[in-house]
Coordinates of C-alpha atoms in Angstrom, one line a residue:
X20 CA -2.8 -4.0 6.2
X21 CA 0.2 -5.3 7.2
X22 CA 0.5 -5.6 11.2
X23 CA 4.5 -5.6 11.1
X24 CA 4.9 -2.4 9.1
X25 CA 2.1 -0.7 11.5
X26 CA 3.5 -1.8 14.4
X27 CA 7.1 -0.3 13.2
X28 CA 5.6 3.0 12.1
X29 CA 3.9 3.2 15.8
X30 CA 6.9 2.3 17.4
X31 CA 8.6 5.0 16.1
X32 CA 10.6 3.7 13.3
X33 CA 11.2 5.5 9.9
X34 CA 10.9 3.1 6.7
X35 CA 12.6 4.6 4.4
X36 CA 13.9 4.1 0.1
X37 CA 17.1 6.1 0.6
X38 CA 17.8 5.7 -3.1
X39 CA 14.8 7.6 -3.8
X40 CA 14.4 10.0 -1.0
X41 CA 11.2 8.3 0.1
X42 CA 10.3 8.5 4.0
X43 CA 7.1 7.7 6.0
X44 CA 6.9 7.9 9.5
X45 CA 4.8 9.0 12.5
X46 CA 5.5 12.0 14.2
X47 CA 6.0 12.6 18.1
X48 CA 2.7 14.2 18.4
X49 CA 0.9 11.6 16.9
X50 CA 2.0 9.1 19.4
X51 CA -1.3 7.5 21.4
X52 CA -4.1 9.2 19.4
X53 CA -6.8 7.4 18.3
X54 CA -6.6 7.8 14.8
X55 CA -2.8 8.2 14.4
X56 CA -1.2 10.3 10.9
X57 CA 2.2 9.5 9.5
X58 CA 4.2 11.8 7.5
X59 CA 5.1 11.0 3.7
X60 CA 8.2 13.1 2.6
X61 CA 9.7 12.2 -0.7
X62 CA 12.7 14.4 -2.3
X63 CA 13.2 16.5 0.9
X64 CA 9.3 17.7 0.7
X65 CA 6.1 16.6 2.5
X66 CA 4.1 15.2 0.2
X67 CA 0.7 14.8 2.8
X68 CA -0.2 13.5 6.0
X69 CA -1.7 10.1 5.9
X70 CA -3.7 7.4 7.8
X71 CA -2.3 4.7 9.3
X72 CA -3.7 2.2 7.5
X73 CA -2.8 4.6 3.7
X74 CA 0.7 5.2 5.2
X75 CA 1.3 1.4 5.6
X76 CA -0.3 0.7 2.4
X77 CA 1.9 3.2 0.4
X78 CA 4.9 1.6 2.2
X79 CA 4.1 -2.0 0.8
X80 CA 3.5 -0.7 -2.7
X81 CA 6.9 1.3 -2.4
X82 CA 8.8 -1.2 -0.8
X83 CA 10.1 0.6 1.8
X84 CA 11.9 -0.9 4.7
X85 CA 13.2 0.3 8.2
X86 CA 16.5 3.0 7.2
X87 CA 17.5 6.5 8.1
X88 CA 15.9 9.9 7.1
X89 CA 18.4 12.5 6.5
X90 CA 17.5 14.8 9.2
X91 CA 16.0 12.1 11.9
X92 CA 17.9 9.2 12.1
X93 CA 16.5 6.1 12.2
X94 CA 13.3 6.9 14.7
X95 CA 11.0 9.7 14.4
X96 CA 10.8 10.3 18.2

């Protein structure tokens, strides 16, 4: 698992594919919990809630980087 991607997604920030409408990212509520959920949206829809370690996982085989979601901005919370 990458260590710089988790530490991003638990500090808030959105990685993002903008050119495919592809967005992880860890919601408010999942800040400090001990087994911590991002959110996968892709094309405007939630595709699942996954892991940490899956979400960060998903992101390296996506290649998706730090950027903006539509709604959010460019931090979940």
């Amino acid at each position: 698992m990458s260590k710089i991607l988790a530490e991003q997604l638990l500090a808030g920030i959105i990685l993002a594919d903008n050119d495919n409408r592809e967005y992880i990212y860890l919601p408010g509520g999942e800040v400090g919990s001990e087994d911590p959920h991002c959110v996968f949206e892709k094309n405007g829809e939630r595709a699942g809630d996954l892991p940490l370690e899956e979400a960060v996982e998903l992101a390296k085989r996506l290649h998706l980087s730090p950027g903006r979601h539509p709604e959010l901005g460019s931090r979940a919370w």
